[in-house]
């Protein structure tokens, strides 16, 4: 995935950088002319200004195996990866917790919930769904800026006793920019002030026509408190996933995306990764961001040690040489020499990127807007 600075894009379009910043601001993307935006956002912007799009081909550097596409015959159905977005206090965390509680595997021996940045549930029918446990559009945008498009489906949470709020609009814009399908969850249905129809009508103003208004965006009334509508929400996620035909090759060297990483006093650097293809196994040698390592242990979201992790499973990885960043790619390689080579290449790329993107602060944001 390509990233481009706002100024560079402005130059290519022969427009003023400040005009692009203003448009981005309206789309809910707060950047200065010196910062990078991802390809999807850039495309939206280009369309907005009435220009034509010519996509630059994928990087010719095959270091991340980005170019080696898996053969059609090797692809198997994989679970969807879902992100929950919405305004503060509208019930994102409550909904994540409630959905986690619907896991049919929950309560089995050894199952102690671990917050590792993502979790997977097994629904009643046996299907798996992965949820990113970092609600909010910041994590979503941050990951996308770093070129990681791990989310297949966004659940837009709107409190039915409130309305569309600034962060709701931002979430809508981010989801549109990412081209990710959305399911609207109108939550807090247990409250006496609950008015879901009002929400549906307000969504029309943002060109979101939900099913209940004869549109094609799925919507569902839920309560994290009583559990009402949760099964229906999961059904809708699975339906959407089927339409997306999500598939990956599980029988190859693994690739994964870092969801969360930290330094643990006892265990050293830890990263929660989401497998994007292949199967990650204990003993695998890998590169992750500018670091490398060998998988010493894998833990699932219930704290259990596992030997291997298939596509869409979030796992905590032990055995890293350093702490990577959210959005970094973990790539399994053949040997340690190759791991060092790739890590060095990535470090070089990261340095090049840093020199082209300036830090955000309010002052330069406003001067850019002026
Ligand atoms: P977040 O900021 O979007 O993560 O929102 P939270 O999940 O922290 O919820 C904000 C507040 O709304 C908390 O006080 C929750 O207890 C409450 N809340 C969330 N979901 C529901 C619900 O379905 N019904 C009711 N009655 N309250 C809810
Ligand atoms: Mg929260």
CSV table of C-alpha atoms and ligand atoms in Angstrom, one decimal:
chain,number,residue,atom,x,y,z
A,1,UNK,CA,0.0,0.0,0.0
A,2,UNK,CA,1.3,3.4,-1.0
A,3,UNK,CA,1.3,6.5,1.2
A,4,UNK,CA,1.8,10.0,-0.1
A,5,UNK,CA,2.2,13.3,1.6
A,6,UNK,CA,-0.6,15.8,1.2
A,7,UNK,CA,1.8,18.3,-0.4
A,8,UNK,CA,3.1,15.8,-2.9
A,9,UNK,CA,-0.5,14.9,-3.8
A,10,UNK,CA,-1.4,18.6,-4.2
A,11,UNK,CA,1.6,19.0,-6.5
A,12,UNK,CA,0.5,16.1,-8.7
A,13,UNK,CA,-3.0,17.5,-8.8
A,14,UNK,CA,-1.8,21.1,-9.3
A,15,UNK,CA,-3.9,22.2,-6.3
A,16,UNK,CA,-3.1,24.1,-3.2
A,17,UNK,CA,-1.9,22.0,-0.3
A,18,UNK,CA,-4.1,24.0,2.1
A,19,UNK,CA,-7.2,23.2,0.0
A,20,UNK,CA,-6.5,19.5,0.3
A,21,UNK,CA,-6.0,19.9,4.1
A,22,UNK,CA,-9.4,21.6,4.3
A,23,UNK,CA,-11.1,18.9,2.4
A,24,UNK,CA,-9.4,16.2,4.5
A,25,UNK,CA,-10.5,18.1,7.6
A,26,UNK,CA,-14.2,17.9,6.4
A,27,UNK,CA,-13.6,14.1,5.9
A,28,UNK,CA,-12.5,13.9,9.5
A,29,UNK,CA,-8.8,13.4,8.7
A,30,UNK,CA,-6.6,15.8,10.6
A,31,UNK,CA,-3.3,16.2,8.9
A,32,UNK,CA,-0.9,18.9,7.8
A,33,UNK,CA,0.5,19.2,4.3
A,34,UNK,CA,3.7,17.4,5.4
A,35,UNK,CA,2.0,14.3,6.7
A,36,UNK,CA,1.2,11.2,4.7
A,37,UNK,CA,-2.3,9.9,3.9
A,38,UNK,CA,-3.0,6.4,2.6
A,39,UNK,CA,-4.0,5.5,-0.9
A,40,UNK,CA,-7.7,5.1,-0.2
A,41,UNK,CA,-7.9,8.6,1.4
A,42,UNK,CA,-5.8,10.0,-1.5
A,43,UNK,CA,-8.2,8.5,-4.0
A,44,UNK,CA,-11.3,10.0,-2.3
A,45,UNK,CA,-9.6,13.3,-2.3
A,46,UNK,CA,-8.6,13.1,-6.0
A,47,UNK,CA,-12.2,12.2,-6.9
A,48,UNK,CA,-13.4,15.1,-4.7
A,49,UNK,CA,-11.3,17.5,-6.8
A,50,UNK,CA,-12.6,16.0,-10.0
A,51,UNK,CA,-9.3,14.4,-11.2
A,52,UNK,CA,-8.8,11.0,-12.7
A,53,UNK,CA,-7.0,8.3,-10.8
A,54,UNK,CA,-4.0,6.3,-12.0
A,55,UNK,CA,-2.9,3.8,-9.4
A,56,UNK,CA,0.8,3.4,-9.0
A,57,UNK,CA,1.6,-0.3,-9.1
A,58,UNK,CA,2.6,-2.2,-5.9
A,59,UNK,CA,6.1,-1.9,-4.7
A,60,UNK,CA,8.6,-3.8,-6.8
A,61,UNK,CA,10.4,-4.8,-3.7
A,62,UNK,CA,9.2,-8.3,-2.7
A,63,UNK,CA,10.7,-8.2,0.7
A,64,UNK,CA,7.3,-8.5,2.4
A,65,UNK,CA,6.1,-11.1,-0.1
A,66,UNK,CA,3.5,-8.5,-1.1
A,67,UNK,CA,3.8,-9.4,-4.7
A,68,UNK,CA,3.7,-13.2,-4.4
A,69,UNK,CA,0.0,-13.8,-4.6
A,70,UNK,CA,-1.3,-17.1,-3.3
A,71,UNK,CA,-2.6,-19.5,-5.9
A,72,UNK,CA,-6.4,-19.6,-6.0
A,73,UNK,CA,-6.4,-23.3,-5.2
A,74,UNK,CA,-4.6,-22.8,-1.9
A,75,UNK,CA,-7.1,-20.4,-0.5
A,76,UNK,CA,-9.4,-21.4,2.3
A,77,UNK,CA,-12.3,-19.5,4.0
A,78,UNK,CA,-11.0,-17.5,7.0
A,79,UNK,CA,-12.9,-15.7,9.7
A,80,UNK,CA,-13.8,-12.0,9.4
A,81,UNK,CA,-11.9,-9.4,11.3
A,82,UNK,CA,-14.2,-6.8,12.8
A,83,UNK,CA,-13.5,-3.3,14.3
A,84,UNK,CA,-16.0,-1.4,16.4
A,85,UNK,CA,-16.1,2.4,16.0
A,86,UNK,CA,-18.3,5.2,17.3
A,87,UNK,CA,-18.5,8.2,19.6
A,88,UNK,CA,-17.2,8.1,23.1
A,89,UNK,CA,-19.6,6.7,25.7
A,90,UNK,CA,-21.8,5.3,23.0
A,91,UNK,CA,-21.0,1.8,24.2
A,92,UNK,CA,-18.1,0.4,22.2
A,93,UNK,CA,-16.3,-1.2,25.1
A,94,UNK,CA,-19.6,-2.6,26.6
A,95,UNK,CA,-20.5,-4.1,23.2
A,96,UNK,CA,-17.0,-5.7,22.8
A,97,UNK,CA,-17.4,-7.2,26.3
A,98,UNK,CA,-20.9,-8.4,25.6
A,99,UNK,CA,-19.9,-10.0,22.2
A,100,UNK,CA,-17.0,-11.7,23.9
A,101,UNK,CA,-19.5,-13.1,26.4
A,102,UNK,CA,-21.3,-14.9,23.5
A,103,UNK,CA,-18.4,-17.2,22.8
A,104,UNK,CA,-19.6,-20.7,23.0
A,105,UNK,CA,-16.1,-21.9,24.0
A,106,UNK,CA,-16.1,-19.5,27.0
A,107,UNK,CA,-16.1,-21.3,30.3
A,108,UNK,CA,-14.1,-24.3,29.2
A,109,UNK,CA,-11.3,-25.3,31.4
A,110,UNK,CA,-8.3,-23.0,31.4
A,111,UNK,CA,-10.1,-20.1,29.8
A,112,UNK,CA,-8.9,-17.0,31.5
A,113,UNK,CA,-9.7,-13.9,29.5
A,114,UNK,CA,-6.6,-12.0,28.4
A,115,UNK,CA,-6.7,-8.6,26.9
A,116,UNK,CA,-4.3,-8.9,24.1
A,117,UNK,CA,-5.8,-6.3,21.7
A,118,UNK,CA,-8.0,-8.7,19.8
A,119,UNK,CA,-10.1,-11.8,20.5
A,120,UNK,CA,-11.9,-14.5,18.6
A,121,UNK,CA,-15.3,-16.0,19.4
A,122,UNK,CA,-16.9,-19.1,18.2
A,123,UNK,CA,-20.6,-18.3,17.4
A,124,UNK,CA,-23.5,-20.7,18.0
A,125,UNK,CA,-23.3,-22.2,14.5
A,126,UNK,CA,-19.6,-22.9,14.9
A,127,UNK,CA,-18.3,-20.0,12.8
A,128,UNK,CA,-15.4,-17.9,14.1
A,129,UNK,CA,-15.4,-14.1,14.3
A,130,UNK,CA,-12.3,-12.0,15.3
A,131,UNK,CA,-12.8,-8.6,17.0
A,132,UNK,CA,-10.1,-6.0,17.3
A,133,UNK,CA,-10.3,-5.0,21.0
A,134,UNK,CA,-9.0,-1.5,20.4
A,135,UNK,CA,-12.2,0.5,19.7
A,136,UNK,CA,-12.0,3.9,18.3
A,137,UNK,CA,-11.0,5.4,15.0
A,138,UNK,CA,-7.5,6.3,16.1
A,139,UNK,CA,-6.3,2.8,16.2
A,140,UNK,CA,-8.1,2.1,12.9
A,141,UNK,CA,-6.6,5.2,11.1
A,142,UNK,CA,-3.2,4.7,12.6
A,143,UNK,CA,-3.1,1.1,11.3
A,144,UNK,CA,-4.2,2.2,7.9
A,145,UNK,CA,-1.7,5.0,7.8
A,146,UNK,CA,0.9,2.3,8.3
A,147,UNK,CA,-0.5,0.4,5.4
A,148,UNK,CA,-2.3,-2.3,7.5
A,149,UNK,CA,-5.8,-2.9,6.3
A,150,UNK,CA,-6.7,-5.7,8.7
A,151,UNK,CA,-10.3,-4.8,9.2
A,152,UNK,CA,-12.9,-6.5,7.0
A,153,UNK,CA,-16.0,-5.1,8.6
A,154,UNK,CA,-16.7,-2.0,10.7
A,155,UNK,CA,-19.5,-2.0,13.3
A,156,UNK,CA,-20.6,1.6,13.7
A,157,UNK,CA,-22.0,1.9,17.2
A,158,UNK,CA,-24.6,4.7,17.8
A,159,UNK,CA,-26.3,5.1,21.1
A,160,UNK,CA,-30.1,5.1,20.4
A,161,UNK,CA,-30.7,7.5,23.3
A,162,UNK,CA,-28.3,10.0,21.8
A,163,UNK,CA,-27.6,10.9,18.1
A,164,UNK,CA,-24.9,11.2,15.5
A,165,UNK,CA,-22.0,12.9,17.3
A,166,UNK,CA,-18.6,14.2,15.9
A,167,UNK,CA,-16.8,10.9,16.4
A,168,UNK,CA,-19.7,9.1,14.8
A,169,UNK,CA,-19.3,11.2,11.6
A,170,UNK,CA,-15.5,10.7,11.7
A,171,UNK,CA,-16.0,6.9,12.0
A,172,UNK,CA,-18.3,7.0,9.0
A,173,UNK,CA,-15.8,9.0,7.0
A,174,UNK,CA,-12.9,6.7,7.9
A,175,UNK,CA,-14.9,3.6,7.0
A,176,UNK,CA,-15.9,5.1,3.7
A,177,UNK,CA,-12.3,6.1,3.0
A,178,UNK,CA,-11.2,2.6,3.7
A,179,UNK,CA,-13.9,1.1,1.5
A,180,UNK,CA,-14.8,-1.3,4.3
A,181,UNK,CA,-18.4,-2.4,4.7
A,182,UNK,CA,-20.3,-1.2,7.7
A,183,UNK,CA,-22.9,-2.6,10.0
A,184,UNK,CA,-24.8,-0.1,12.1
A,185,UNK,CA,-25.4,-1.2,15.7
A,186,UNK,CA,-27.9,1.1,17.4
A,187,UNK,CA,-27.2,0.3,21.0
A,188,UNK,CA,-28.6,0.9,24.4
A,189,UNK,CA,-32.0,-0.5,23.3
A,190,UNK,CA,-32.9,-1.2,26.9
A,191,UNK,CA,-33.2,2.5,27.7
A,192,UNK,CA,-36.5,4.3,27.8
A,193,UNK,CA,-35.2,7.2,25.8
A,194,UNK,CA,-34.2,4.8,22.9
A,195,UNK,CA,-35.2,6.2,19.5
A,196,UNK,CA,-33.5,4.1,16.8
A,197,UNK,CA,-35.7,5.6,14.0
A,198,UNK,CA,-34.2,9.0,14.6
A,199,UNK,CA,-30.7,7.6,14.2
A,200,UNK,CA,-31.7,5.9,10.9
A,201,UNK,CA,-33.0,9.1,9.6
A,202,UNK,CA,-29.9,11.1,10.6
A,203,UNK,CA,-27.7,8.5,8.9
A,204,UNK,CA,-29.5,9.3,5.6
A,205,UNK,CA,-27.8,12.7,5.7
A,206,UNK,CA,-24.5,10.9,5.5
A,207,UNK,CA,-25.7,8.7,2.6
A,208,UNK,CA,-26.0,5.7,4.8
A,209,UNK,CA,-29.3,4.0,4.0
A,210,UNK,CA,-29.9,1.1,6.4
A,211,UNK,CA,-32.0,-2.0,5.7
A,212,UNK,CA,-34.8,-0.7,7.9
A,213,UNK,CA,-35.0,2.3,5.5
A,214,UNK,CA,-34.9,-0.1,2.4
A,215,UNK,CA,-31.2,0.5,1.9
A,216,UNK,CA,-28.4,-2.0,1.8
A,217,UNK,CA,-26.4,-1.2,5.0
A,218,UNK,CA,-27.3,-3.8,7.6
A,219,UNK,CA,-28.5,-2.4,10.9
A,220,UNK,CA,-29.4,-4.0,14.2
A,221,UNK,CA,-30.8,-2.9,17.5
A,222,UNK,CA,-28.7,-4.1,20.4
A,223,UNK,CA,-28.2,-3.8,24.1
A,224,UNK,CA,-24.9,-4.6,25.7
A,225,UNK,CA,-26.7,-4.6,29.1
A,226,UNK,CA,-29.4,-7.1,28.4
A,227,UNK,CA,-27.8,-8.9,25.5
A,228,UNK,CA,-30.7,-8.2,23.2
A,229,UNK,CA,-29.8,-8.3,19.5
A,230,UNK,CA,-26.3,-9.7,20.0
A,231,UNK,CA,-27.0,-13.0,18.1
A,232,UNK,CA,-28.6,-11.0,15.3
A,233,UNK,CA,-25.5,-8.8,15.1
A,234,UNK,CA,-23.2,-11.8,14.9
A,235,UNK,CA,-25.5,-13.3,12.2
A,236,UNK,CA,-25.2,-10.1,10.2
A,237,UNK,CA,-21.4,-10.1,10.6
A,238,UNK,CA,-21.3,-13.6,9.2
A,239,UNK,CA,-23.6,-12.8,6.4
A,240,UNK,CA,-21.4,-9.8,5.4
A,241,UNK,CA,-18.3,-12.0,5.7
A,242,UNK,CA,-19.8,-14.5,3.3
A,243,UNK,CA,-20.5,-11.8,0.8
A,244,UNK,CA,-16.8,-10.7,1.1
A,245,UNK,CA,-15.6,-14.2,0.4
A,246,UNK,CA,-12.7,-13.8,2.8
A,247,UNK,CA,-10.0,-16.4,2.1
A,248,UNK,CA,-6.4,-17.0,2.9
A,249,UNK,CA,-3.8,-19.7,2.3
A,250,UNK,CA,-3.1,-21.4,5.7
A,251,UNK,CA,-0.4,-23.7,4.3
A,252,UNK,CA,2.5,-21.4,3.9
A,253,UNK,CA,5.1,-19.3,5.8
A,254,UNK,CA,3.1,-16.9,8.0
A,255,UNK,CA,2.5,-13.2,7.6
A,256,UNK,CA,0.8,-11.2,10.3
A,257,UNK,CA,0.0,-7.7,11.4
A,258,UNK,CA,0.9,-6.3,14.8
A,259,UNK,CA,-2.2,-5.1,16.7
A,260,UNK,CA,-0.5,-4.3,20.0
A,261,UNK,CA,3.0,-4.5,21.4
A,262,UNK,CA,4.7,-3.9,24.7
A,263,UNK,CA,7.7,-4.6,26.8
A,264,UNK,CA,6.9,-7.0,29.6
A,265,UNK,CA,9.3,-7.0,32.6
A,266,UNK,CA,9.4,-10.8,32.9
A,267,UNK,CA,8.8,-12.0,29.3
A,268,UNK,CA,10.5,-9.3,27.3
A,269,UNK,CA,9.0,-7.8,24.1
A,270,UNK,CA,5.5,-9.1,23.5
A,271,UNK,CA,3.4,-8.5,20.4
A,272,UNK,CA,-0.2,-9.4,19.6
A,273,UNK,CA,-0.5,-10.2,16.0
A,274,UNK,CA,-3.3,-11.1,13.7
A,275,UNK,CA,-2.3,-13.8,11.1
A,276,UNK,CA,-3.1,-12.5,7.6
A,277,UNK,CA,-2.0,-15.7,5.8
A,278,UNK,CA,-0.1,-18.8,6.5
A,279,UNK,CA,0.2,-20.5,9.9
A,280,UNK,CA,2.6,-19.2,12.5
A,281,UNK,CA,4.3,-21.9,14.5
A,282,UNK,CA,6.5,-22.1,17.6
A,283,UNK,CA,10.2,-22.1,16.4
A,284,UNK,CA,9.5,-19.9,13.3
A,285,UNK,CA,12.1,-17.3,12.5
A,286,UNK,CA,10.6,-13.9,11.6
A,287,UNK,CA,11.0,-10.2,11.0
A,288,UNK,CA,8.6,-7.8,12.6
A,289,UNK,CA,8.9,-4.2,11.7
A,290,UNK,CA,12.6,-3.3,12.2
A,291,UNK,CA,13.1,-6.2,14.6
A,292,UNK,CA,13.5,-9.9,14.2
A,293,UNK,CA,13.1,-13.0,16.4
A,294,UNK,CA,12.2,-16.6,16.8
A,295,UNK,CA,8.7,-17.7,18.1
A,296,UNK,CA,9.4,-18.9,21.7
A,297,UNK,CA,5.8,-19.3,22.6
A,298,UNK,CA,2.3,-18.4,21.3
A,299,UNK,CA,-0.7,-17.5,23.6
A,300,UNK,CA,-4.3,-17.1,22.5
A,301,UNK,CA,-6.7,-14.6,23.9
A,302,UNK,CA,-7.7,-17.0,26.7
A,303,UNK,CA,-4.1,-17.2,27.9
A,304,UNK,CA,-3.6,-20.7,26.6
A,305,UNK,CA,-0.3,-21.8,25.1
A,306,UNK,CA,-0.8,-22.9,21.5
A,307,UNK,CA,1.6,-24.5,19.0
A,308,UNK,CA,0.4,-22.8,15.8
A,309,UNK,CA,-1.9,-20.0,14.7
A,310,UNK,CA,-4.0,-20.0,11.5
A,311,UNK,CA,-5.3,-17.0,9.5
A,312,UNK,CA,-7.4,-14.4,11.4
A,313,UNK,CA,-6.4,-15.8,14.8
A,314,UNK,CA,-5.0,-13.1,17.2
A,315,UNK,CA,-2.0,-14.5,19.1
A,316,UNK,CA,0.5,-13.1,21.6
A,317,UNK,CA,4.0,-13.8,20.3
A,318,UNK,CA,7.1,-14.2,22.6
A,319,UNK,CA,10.6,-14.2,21.3
A,320,UNK,CA,11.1,-10.7,19.7
A,321,UNK,CA,14.3,-8.8,19.7
A,322,UNK,CA,12.5,-5.5,20.3
A,323,UNK,CA,9.1,-3.9,20.6
A,324,UNK,CA,7.4,-3.3,17.2
A,325,UNK,CA,4.7,-0.8,16.4
A,326,UNK,CA,1.0,-1.4,15.8
A,327,UNK,CA,0.5,-1.9,12.0
A,328,UNK,CA,3.9,-3.5,11.5
A,329,UNK,CA,4.1,-6.6,9.5
A,330,UNK,CA,5.5,-9.9,10.9
A,331,UNK,CA,7.0,-12.1,8.1
A,332,UNK,CA,8.3,-15.6,8.6
A,333,UNK,CA,11.6,-16.1,6.8
A,334,UNK,CA,13.9,-19.0,6.1
A,335,UNK,CA,16.9,-18.2,8.3
A,336,UNK,CA,18.4,-15.7,10.7
A,337,UNK,CA,20.6,-14.1,8.0
A,338,UNK,CA,17.6,-13.3,5.9
A,339,UNK,CA,15.8,-12.0,9.0
A,340,UNK,CA,18.6,-9.5,9.7
A,341,UNK,CA,18.7,-8.4,6.1
A,342,UNK,CA,15.0,-7.7,5.9
A,343,UNK,CA,15.0,-6.0,9.3
A,344,UNK,CA,17.9,-3.7,8.1
A,345,UNK,CA,16.0,-2.9,4.9
A,346,UNK,CA,12.9,-2.0,6.9
A,347,UNK,CA,14.9,0.2,9.3
A,348,UNK,CA,16.2,2.1,6.3
A,349,UNK,CA,12.7,2.5,4.9
A,350,UNK,CA,11.4,3.7,8.2
A,351,UNK,CA,14.1,6.4,8.4
A,352,UNK,CA,13.3,7.6,4.9
A,353,UNK,CA,9.6,7.8,5.9
A,354,UNK,CA,10.3,9.8,9.1
A,355,UNK,CA,12.1,12.5,7.2
A,356,UNK,CA,9.1,13.1,5.0
A,357,UNK,CA,6.4,13.2,7.6
A,358,UNK,CA,6.3,16.0,10.2
A,359,UNK,CA,5.0,15.6,13.8
A,360,UNK,CA,1.4,16.7,14.4
A,361,UNK,CA,0.7,19.6,16.7
A,362,UNK,CA,-2.2,22.0,16.8
A,363,UNK,CA,-0.1,25.0,15.9
A,364,UNK,CA,1.1,23.7,12.5
A,365,UNK,CA,-2.4,22.2,11.9
A,366,UNK,CA,-4.0,25.6,12.2
A,367,UNK,CA,-1.3,27.4,10.2
A,368,UNK,CA,-1.9,24.9,7.5
A,369,UNK,CA,-5.6,25.6,7.6
A,370,UNK,CA,-5.1,29.4,7.6
B,1,LIG,P1,-17.4,3.6,24.9
B,1,LIG,O1,-16.8,4.9,25.4
B,1,LIG,O2,-18.0,3.8,23.6
B,1,LIG,O3,-16.5,2.5,25.0
B,1,LIG,O4,-18.7,3.4,25.9
B,1,LIG,P2,-18.8,2.4,27.1
B,1,LIG,O5,-18.9,1.0,26.7
B,1,LIG,O6,-17.7,2.7,28.1
B,1,LIG,O7,-20.2,2.8,27.7
B,1,LIG,C1,-20.5,4.1,28.1
B,1,LIG,C2,-21.6,4.1,29.1
B,1,LIG,O8,-22.8,3.6,28.6
B,1,LIG,C3,-21.3,3.2,30.3
B,1,LIG,O9,-21.8,3.8,31.5
B,1,LIG,C4,-22.1,1.9,30.0
B,1,LIG,O10,-22.4,1.2,31.2
B,1,LIG,C5,-23.3,2.4,29.3
B,1,LIG,N1,-23.8,1.5,28.3
B,1,LIG,C6,-23.1,0.9,27.3
B,1,LIG,N2,-23.9,0.1,26.6
B,1,LIG,C7,-25.1,0.1,27.2
B,1,LIG,C8,-26.4,-0.5,27.0
B,1,LIG,O11,-26.6,-1.3,26.0
B,1,LIG,N3,-27.4,-0.2,27.8
B,1,LIG,C9,-27.3,0.7,28.8
B,1,LIG,N4,-28.4,1.0,29.6
B,1,LIG,N5,-26.1,1.3,29.1
B,1,LIG,C10,-25.1,1.0,28.3
B,2,LIG,MG1,-14.4,2.5,25.6
